[in-house]
Short mmCIF file of C-alpha atoms and ligand atoms in Angstrom, two decimals:
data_model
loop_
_atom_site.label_atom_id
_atom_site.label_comp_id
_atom_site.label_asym_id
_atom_site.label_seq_id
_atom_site.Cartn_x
_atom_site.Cartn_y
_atom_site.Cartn_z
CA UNK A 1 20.34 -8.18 5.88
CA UNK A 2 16.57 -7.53 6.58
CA UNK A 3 15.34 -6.08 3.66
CA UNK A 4 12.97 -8.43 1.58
CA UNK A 5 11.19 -8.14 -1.80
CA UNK A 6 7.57 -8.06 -2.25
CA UNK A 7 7.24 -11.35 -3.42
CA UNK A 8 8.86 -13.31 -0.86
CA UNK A 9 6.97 -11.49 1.88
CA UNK A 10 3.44 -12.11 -0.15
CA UNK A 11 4.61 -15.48 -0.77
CA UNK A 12 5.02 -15.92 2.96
CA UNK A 13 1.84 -14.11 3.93
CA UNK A 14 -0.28 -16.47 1.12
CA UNK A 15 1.22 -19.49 2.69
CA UNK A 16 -0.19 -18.65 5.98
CA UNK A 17 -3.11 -17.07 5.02
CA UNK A 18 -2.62 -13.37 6.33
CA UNK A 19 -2.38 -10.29 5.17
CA UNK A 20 0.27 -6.92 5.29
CA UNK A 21 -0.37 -3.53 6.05
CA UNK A 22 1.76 -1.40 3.63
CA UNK A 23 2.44 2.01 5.15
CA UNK A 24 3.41 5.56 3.54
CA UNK A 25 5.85 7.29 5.03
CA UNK A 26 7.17 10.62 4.61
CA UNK A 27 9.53 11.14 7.93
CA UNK A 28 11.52 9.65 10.42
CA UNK A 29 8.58 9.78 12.78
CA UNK A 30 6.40 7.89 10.49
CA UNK A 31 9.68 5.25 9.59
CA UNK A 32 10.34 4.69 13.41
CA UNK A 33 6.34 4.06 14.43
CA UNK A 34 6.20 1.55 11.67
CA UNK A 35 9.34 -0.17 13.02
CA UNK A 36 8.75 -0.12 16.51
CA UNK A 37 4.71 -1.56 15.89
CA UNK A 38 6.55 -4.28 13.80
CA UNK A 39 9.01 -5.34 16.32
CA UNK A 40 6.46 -5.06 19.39
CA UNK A 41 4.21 -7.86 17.64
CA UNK A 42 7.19 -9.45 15.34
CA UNK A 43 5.60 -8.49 12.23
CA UNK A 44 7.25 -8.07 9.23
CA UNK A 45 6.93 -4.73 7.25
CA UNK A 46 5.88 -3.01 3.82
CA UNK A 47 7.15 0.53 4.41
CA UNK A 48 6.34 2.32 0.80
CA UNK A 49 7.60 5.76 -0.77
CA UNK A 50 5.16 7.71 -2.99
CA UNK A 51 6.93 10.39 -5.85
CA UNK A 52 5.71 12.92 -3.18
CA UNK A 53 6.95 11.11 -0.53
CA UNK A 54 10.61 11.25 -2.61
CA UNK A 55 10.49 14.80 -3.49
CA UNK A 56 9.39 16.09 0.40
CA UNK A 57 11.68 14.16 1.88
CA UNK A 58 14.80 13.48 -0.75
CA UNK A 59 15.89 10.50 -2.51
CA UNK A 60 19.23 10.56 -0.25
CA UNK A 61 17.49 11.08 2.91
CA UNK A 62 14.77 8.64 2.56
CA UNK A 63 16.77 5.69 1.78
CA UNK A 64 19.64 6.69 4.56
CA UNK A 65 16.46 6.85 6.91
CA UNK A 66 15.06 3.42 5.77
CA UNK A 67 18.59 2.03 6.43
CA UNK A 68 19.43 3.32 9.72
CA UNK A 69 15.82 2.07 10.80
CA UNK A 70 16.58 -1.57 9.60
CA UNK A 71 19.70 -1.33 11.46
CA UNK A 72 17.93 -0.83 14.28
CA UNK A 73 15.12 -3.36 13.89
CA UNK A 74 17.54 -6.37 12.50
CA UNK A 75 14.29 -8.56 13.67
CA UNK A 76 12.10 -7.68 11.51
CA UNK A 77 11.91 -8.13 7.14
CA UNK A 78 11.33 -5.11 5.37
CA UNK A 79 10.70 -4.37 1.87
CA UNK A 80 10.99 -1.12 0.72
CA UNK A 81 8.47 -0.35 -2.02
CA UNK A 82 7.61 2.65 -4.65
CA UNK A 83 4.12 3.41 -4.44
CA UNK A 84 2.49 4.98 -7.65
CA UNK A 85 5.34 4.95 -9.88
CA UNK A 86 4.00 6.76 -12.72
CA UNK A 87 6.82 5.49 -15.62
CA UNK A 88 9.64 3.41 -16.45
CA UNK A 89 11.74 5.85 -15.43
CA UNK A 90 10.90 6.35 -11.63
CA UNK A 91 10.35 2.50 -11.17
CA UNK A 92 14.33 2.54 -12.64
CA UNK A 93 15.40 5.14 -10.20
CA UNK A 94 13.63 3.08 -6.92
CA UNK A 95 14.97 -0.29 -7.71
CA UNK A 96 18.43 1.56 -8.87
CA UNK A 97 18.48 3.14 -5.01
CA UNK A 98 17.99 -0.70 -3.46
CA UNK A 99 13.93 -0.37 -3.31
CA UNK A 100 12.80 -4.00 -3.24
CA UNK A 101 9.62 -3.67 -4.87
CA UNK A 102 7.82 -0.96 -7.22
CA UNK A 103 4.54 -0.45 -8.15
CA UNK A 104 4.10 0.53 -11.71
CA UNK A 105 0.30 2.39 -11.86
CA UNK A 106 -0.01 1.89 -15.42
CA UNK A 107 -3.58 2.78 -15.10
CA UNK A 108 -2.82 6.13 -15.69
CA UNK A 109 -0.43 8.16 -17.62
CA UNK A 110 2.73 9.45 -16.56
CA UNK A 111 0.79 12.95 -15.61
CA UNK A 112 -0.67 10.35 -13.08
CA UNK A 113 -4.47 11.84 -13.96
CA UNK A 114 -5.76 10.31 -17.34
CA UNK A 115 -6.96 6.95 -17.55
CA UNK A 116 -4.46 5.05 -19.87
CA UNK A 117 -5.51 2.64 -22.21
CA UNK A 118 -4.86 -1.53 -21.48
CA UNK A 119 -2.59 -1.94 -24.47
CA UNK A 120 -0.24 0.56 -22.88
CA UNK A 121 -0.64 -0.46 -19.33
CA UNK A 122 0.48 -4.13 -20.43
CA UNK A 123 3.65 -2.53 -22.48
CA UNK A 124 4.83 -0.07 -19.85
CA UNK A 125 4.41 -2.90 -17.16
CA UNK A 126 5.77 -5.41 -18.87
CA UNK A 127 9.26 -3.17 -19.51
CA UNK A 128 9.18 -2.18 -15.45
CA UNK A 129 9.10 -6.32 -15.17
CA UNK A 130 11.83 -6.80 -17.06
CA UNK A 131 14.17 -4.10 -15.71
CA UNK A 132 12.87 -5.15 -11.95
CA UNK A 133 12.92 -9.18 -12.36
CA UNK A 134 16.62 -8.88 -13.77
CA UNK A 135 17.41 -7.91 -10.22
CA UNK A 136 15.24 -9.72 -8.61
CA UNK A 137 12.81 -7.18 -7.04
CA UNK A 138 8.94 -7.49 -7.55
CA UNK A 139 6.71 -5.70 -9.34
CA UNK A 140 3.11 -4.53 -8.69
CA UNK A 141 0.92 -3.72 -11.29
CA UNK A 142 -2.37 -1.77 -11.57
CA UNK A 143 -6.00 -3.07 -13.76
CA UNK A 144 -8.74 -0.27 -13.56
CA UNK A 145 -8.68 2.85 -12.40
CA UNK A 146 -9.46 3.52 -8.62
CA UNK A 147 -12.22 5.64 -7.47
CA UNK A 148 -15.84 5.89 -6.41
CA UNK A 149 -18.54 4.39 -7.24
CA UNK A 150 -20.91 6.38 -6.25
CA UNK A 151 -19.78 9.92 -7.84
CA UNK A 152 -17.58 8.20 -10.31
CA UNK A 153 -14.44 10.29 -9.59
CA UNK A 154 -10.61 9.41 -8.97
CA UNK A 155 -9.24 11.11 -5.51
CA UNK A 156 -7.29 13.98 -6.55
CA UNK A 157 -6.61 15.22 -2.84
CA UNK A 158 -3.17 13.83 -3.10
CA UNK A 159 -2.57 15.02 -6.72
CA UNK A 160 -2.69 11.42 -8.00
CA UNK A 161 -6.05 10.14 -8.96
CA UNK A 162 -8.10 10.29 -12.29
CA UNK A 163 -9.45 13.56 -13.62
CA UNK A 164 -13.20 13.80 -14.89
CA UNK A 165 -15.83 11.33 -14.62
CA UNK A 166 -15.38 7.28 -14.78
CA UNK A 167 -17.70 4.43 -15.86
CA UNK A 168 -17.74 1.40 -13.85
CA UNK A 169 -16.28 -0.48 -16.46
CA UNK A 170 -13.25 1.77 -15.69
CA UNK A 171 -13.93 1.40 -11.78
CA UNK A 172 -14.35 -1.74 -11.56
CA UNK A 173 -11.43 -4.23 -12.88
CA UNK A 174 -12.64 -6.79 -15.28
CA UNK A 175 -11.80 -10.63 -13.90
CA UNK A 176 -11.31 -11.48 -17.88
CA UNK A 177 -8.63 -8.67 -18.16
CA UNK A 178 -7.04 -9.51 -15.30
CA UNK A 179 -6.22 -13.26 -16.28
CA UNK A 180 -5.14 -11.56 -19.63
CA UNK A 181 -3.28 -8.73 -17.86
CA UNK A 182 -1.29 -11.14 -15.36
CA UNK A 183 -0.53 -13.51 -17.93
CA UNK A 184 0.95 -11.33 -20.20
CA UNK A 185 3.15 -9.08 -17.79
CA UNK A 186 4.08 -11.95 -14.59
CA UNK A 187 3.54 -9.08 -12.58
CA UNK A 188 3.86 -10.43 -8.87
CA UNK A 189 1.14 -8.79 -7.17
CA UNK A 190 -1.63 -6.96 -8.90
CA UNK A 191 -3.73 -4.11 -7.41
CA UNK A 192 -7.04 -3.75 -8.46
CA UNK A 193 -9.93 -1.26 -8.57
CA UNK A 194 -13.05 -2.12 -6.20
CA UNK A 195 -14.32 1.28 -5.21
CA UNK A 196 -11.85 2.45 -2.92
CA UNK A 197 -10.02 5.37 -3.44
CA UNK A 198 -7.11 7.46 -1.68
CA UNK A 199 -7.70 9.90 1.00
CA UNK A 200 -10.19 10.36 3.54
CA UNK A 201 -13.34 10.61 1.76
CA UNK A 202 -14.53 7.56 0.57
CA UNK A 203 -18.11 6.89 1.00
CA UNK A 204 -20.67 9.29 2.27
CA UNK A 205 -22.34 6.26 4.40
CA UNK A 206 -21.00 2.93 6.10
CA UNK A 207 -20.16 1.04 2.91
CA UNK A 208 -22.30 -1.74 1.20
CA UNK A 209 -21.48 -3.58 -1.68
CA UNK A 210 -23.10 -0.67 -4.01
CA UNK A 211 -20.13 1.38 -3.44
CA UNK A 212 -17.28 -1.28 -2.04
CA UNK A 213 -17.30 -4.40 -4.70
CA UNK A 214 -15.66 -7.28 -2.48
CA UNK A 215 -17.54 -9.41 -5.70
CA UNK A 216 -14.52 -8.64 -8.01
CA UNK A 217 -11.73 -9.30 -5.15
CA UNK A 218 -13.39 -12.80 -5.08
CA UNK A 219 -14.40 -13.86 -8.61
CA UNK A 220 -10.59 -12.75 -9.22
CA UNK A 221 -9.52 -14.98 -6.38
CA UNK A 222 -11.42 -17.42 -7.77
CA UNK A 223 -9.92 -16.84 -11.59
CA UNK A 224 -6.42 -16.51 -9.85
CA UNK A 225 -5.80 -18.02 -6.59
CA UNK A 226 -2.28 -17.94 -6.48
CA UNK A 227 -2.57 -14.28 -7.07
CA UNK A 228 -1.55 -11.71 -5.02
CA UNK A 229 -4.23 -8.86 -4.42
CA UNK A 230 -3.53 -5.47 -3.47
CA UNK A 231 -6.14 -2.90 -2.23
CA UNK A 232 -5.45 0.40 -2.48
CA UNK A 233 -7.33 3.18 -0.62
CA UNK A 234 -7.63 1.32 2.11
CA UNK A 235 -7.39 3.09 4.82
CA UNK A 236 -10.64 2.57 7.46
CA UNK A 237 -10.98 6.36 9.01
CA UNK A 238 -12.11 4.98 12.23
CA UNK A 239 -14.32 7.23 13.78
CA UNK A 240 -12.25 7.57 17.05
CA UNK A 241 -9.48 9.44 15.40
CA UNK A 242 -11.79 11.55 13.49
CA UNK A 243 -13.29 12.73 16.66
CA UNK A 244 -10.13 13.18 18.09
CA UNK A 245 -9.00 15.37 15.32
CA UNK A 246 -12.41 17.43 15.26
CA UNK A 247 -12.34 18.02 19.14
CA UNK A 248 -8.97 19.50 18.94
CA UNK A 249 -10.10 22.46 16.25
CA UNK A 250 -9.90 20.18 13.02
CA UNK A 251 -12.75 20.24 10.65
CA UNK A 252 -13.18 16.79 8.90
CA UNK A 253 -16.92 16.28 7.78
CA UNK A 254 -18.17 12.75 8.83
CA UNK A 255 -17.06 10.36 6.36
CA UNK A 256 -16.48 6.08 5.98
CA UNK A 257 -13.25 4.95 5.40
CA UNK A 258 -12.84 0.84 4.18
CA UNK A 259 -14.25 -1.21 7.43
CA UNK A 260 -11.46 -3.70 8.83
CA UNK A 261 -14.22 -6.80 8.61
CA UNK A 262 -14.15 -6.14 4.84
CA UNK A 263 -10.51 -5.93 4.51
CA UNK A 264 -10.19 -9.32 6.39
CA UNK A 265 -12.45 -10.84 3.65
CA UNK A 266 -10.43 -9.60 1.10
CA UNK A 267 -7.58 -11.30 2.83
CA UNK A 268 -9.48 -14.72 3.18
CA UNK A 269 -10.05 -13.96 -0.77
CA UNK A 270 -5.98 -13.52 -1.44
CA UNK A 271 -5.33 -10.02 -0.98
CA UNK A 272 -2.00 -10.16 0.70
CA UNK A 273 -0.99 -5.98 0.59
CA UNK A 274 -3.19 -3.09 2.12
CA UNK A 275 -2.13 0.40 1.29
CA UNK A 276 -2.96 2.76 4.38
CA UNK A 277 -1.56 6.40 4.60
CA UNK A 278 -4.66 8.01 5.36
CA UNK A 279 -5.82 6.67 8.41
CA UNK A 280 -1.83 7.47 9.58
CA UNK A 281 -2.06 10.90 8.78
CA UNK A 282 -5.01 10.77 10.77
CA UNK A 283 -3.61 9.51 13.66
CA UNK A 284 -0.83 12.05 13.78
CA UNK A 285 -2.26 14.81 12.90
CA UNK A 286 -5.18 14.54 15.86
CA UNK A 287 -2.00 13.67 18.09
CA UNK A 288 -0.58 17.37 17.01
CA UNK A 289 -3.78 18.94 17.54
CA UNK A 290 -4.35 17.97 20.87
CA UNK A 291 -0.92 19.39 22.10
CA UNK A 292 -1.26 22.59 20.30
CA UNK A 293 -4.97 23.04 21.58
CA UNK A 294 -4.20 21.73 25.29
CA UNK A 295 -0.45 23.60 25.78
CA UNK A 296 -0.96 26.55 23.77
CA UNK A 297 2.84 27.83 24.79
CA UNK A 298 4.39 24.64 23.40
CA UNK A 299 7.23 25.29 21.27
CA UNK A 300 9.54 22.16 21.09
CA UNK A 301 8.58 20.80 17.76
CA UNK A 302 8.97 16.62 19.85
CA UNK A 303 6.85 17.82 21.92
CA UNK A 304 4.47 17.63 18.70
CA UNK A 305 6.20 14.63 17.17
CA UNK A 306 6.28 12.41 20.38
CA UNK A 307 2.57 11.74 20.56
CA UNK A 308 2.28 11.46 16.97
CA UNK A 309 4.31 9.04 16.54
CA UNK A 310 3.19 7.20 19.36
CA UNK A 311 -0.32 7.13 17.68
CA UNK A 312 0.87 6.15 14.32
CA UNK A 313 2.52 3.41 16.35
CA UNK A 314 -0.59 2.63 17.75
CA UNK A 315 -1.95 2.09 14.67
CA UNK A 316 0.58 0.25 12.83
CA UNK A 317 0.19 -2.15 15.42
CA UNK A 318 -3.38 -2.45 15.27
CA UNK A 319 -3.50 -3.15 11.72
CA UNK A 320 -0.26 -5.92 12.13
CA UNK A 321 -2.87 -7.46 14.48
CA UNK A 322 -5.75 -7.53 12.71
CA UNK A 323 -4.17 -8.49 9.45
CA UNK A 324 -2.46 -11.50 11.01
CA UNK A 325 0.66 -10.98 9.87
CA UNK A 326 1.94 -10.30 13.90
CA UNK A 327 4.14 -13.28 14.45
CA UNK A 328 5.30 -13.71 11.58
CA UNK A 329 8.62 -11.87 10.95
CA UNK A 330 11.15 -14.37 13.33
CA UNK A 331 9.70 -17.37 10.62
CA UNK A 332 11.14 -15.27 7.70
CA UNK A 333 14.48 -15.63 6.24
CA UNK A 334 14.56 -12.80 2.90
CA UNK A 335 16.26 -13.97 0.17
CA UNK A 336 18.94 -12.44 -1.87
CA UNK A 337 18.25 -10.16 -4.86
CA UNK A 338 20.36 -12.03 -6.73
CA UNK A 339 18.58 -15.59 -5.68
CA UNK A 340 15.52 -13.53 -6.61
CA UNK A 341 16.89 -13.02 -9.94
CA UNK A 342 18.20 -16.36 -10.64
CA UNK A 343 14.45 -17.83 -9.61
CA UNK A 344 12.64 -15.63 -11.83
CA UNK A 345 15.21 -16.14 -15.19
CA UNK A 346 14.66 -19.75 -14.38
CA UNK A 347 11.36 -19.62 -14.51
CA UNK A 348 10.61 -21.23 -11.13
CA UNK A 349 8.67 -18.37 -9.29
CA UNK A 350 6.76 -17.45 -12.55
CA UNK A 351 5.35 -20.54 -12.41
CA UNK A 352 3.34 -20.28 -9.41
CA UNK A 353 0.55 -17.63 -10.84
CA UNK A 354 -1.80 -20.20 -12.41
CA UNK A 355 -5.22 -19.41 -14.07
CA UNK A 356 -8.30 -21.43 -13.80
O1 G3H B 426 -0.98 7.29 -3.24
C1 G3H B 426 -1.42 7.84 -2.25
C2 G3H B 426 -0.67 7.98 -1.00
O2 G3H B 426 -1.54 8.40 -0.01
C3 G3H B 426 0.53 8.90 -1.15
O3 G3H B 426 0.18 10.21 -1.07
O4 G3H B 426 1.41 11.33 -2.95
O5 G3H B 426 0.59 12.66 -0.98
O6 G3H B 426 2.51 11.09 -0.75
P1 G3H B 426 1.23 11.40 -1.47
P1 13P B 427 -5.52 5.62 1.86
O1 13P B 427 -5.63 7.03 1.40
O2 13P B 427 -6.85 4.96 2.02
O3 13P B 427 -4.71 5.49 3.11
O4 13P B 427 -4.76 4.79 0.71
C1 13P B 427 -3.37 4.85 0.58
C2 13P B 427 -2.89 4.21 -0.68
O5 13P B 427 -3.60 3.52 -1.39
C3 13P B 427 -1.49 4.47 -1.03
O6 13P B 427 -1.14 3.90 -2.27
ZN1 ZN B 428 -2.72 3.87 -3.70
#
């Protein structure tokens, strides 16, 4: 069995001091580029399902795709995790269909737009806790609301993001909440609000720390060092594959995605998971481009799929690389669910999130 919870994997990755790409997918294409990345520098994998992801694709056909792709990568750990669960009820239905990990956004409210307040953020996580530590999976939980800091808005391009205009004290997750916050829901990895947001536009220059606070990933770290961080939004843009994807009849203003040297102090500061779905999107969609702009009278929809994929893979394994977390996945053994769920009712992995 190769499939892994969050936990153990961040456990792992916090031990050695690296950090883990966690990768949307949508498709097999996007599934099998993660996989094959993962095995071609033995890295182990976060491959993560939004609610969009589940409706495009099917709840059946996503987790027989996951599956047969473990089955044919029995090298490599994977946890399978919910990204943006938006209520009890669709963290339930993940961990119900095996999903090893779910993130419950309590930031926001089920309609996954308006800010929610931190009293219900704390119940509604601590109830996904529950439900997921009985079973041993992990849970990731969400303090402040992501978006910029510059315009003060959420990213809506994806239809999940905060409506309106934020304050930085929204923006901007406290360090005094989040001792609070972890202490009274044992999430096991928290995800926290920095400036970053989802999609491609994230700053309108190279980012500085006006607009990209690395400040609160560290003074967290510093509050909680046996924390696990989470960015979200993180996906760099790199300017390569937005040329690509503008010389092949796309139209994507300049823009400045997360740089990779900032990530990588975020991971020397504990953050151990790195959403990026963006900058694959990216990648496969300049891919696509250039076939239908270079062989006009293509029809074969591999013929499309082929180089995308092999971009995305491209990428995956970039990120595996620069992350650290290549040569890792032969060290890892995953634990059961059920040894998960013995460890947390007896307290023993609860006990590792300190506060100072
Ligand atoms: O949460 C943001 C991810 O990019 C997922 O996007 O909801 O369009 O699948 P999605
Ligand atoms: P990007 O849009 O930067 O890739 O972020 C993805 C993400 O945070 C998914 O949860
Ligand atoms: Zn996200």
């Amino acid at each position: 069995m190769t499939r892994i919870t969050l936990r153990q994997l961040l456990d792992h990755a916090a031990e050695h001091g690296y950090g883990l790409p966690a990768f949307n997918v949508n498709n097999m294409e996007q599934i099998l580029a993660i996989m094959r990345a993962a095995e071609a520098v033995d890295s182990p994998a976060i491959i993560q399902v939004s609610r969009g992801a589940r409706t495009y694709a099917g709840d059946a056909m996503v987790t027989k795709m996951i599956e047969a792709a473990e089955s044919m990568f029995p090298g490599i750990p994977v946890c399978v995790h919910q990204d943006h669960g938006n209520s009890f009820d669709t963290c339930r239905g993940a961990i119900d269909q095996g999903y090893t990990s779910v993130m419950m956004d309590g930031s926001l409210e089920e309609d996954a737009s308006t800010p929610t307040s931190y009293e219900d953020n704390v119940s509604v996580t601590n109830r996904v806790r529950e439900y997921a530590h009985a079973v041993g999976a992990s849970v990731e939980g969400e303090l402040g609301v992501l978006g910029r800091l510059d315009t003060g808005t959420g990213e809506q391009e994806d239809g999940h993001g905060a409506t309106g205009t934020l304050g930085h004290d929204q923006l901007l997750t406290d360090p005094d909440q989040a001792v609070d916050f972890v202490a009274r829901t044992q999430v096991d990895a928290l995800a926290i609000a920095m400036g970053t947001s989802h999609g491609a536009y994230k700053f309108s220059r190279q980012p500085d720390s006006d607009v990209l606070a690395m400040s609160v990933v560290k003074e967290i770290h510093r509050r909680l060092p046996d924390l696990h961080l989470v960015m979200h939004g993180s996906s760099s843009v790199p300017q390569d594959l937005q040329e690509i994807f503008n010389e092949f009849g796309g139209e994507m203003p300049q823009t400045w995605g997360v740089p990779i040297e900032e990530i990588q102090e975020g991971i020397r500061h504990g953050v151990r998971k790195v959403n990026i779905d963006t900058d694959c999107r990216l990648a496969m969609a300049g891919a696509m481009r250039k076939v239908a702009m270079t062989k006009p009278s293509e029809f074969d929809p591999r013929k499309f799929l082929a180089p995308a994929m092999d971009a995305m893979t491209d990428l995956c394994r970039l990120r595996f690389e620069q992350f650290g977390s290549a040569g890792h996945a032969h060290q890892i053994v995953p634990a059961s669910l059920e040894s998960m769920a013995g460890w947390y009712a007896d307290g023993t992995l609860n006990q590792r999130v300190s506060t100072s």
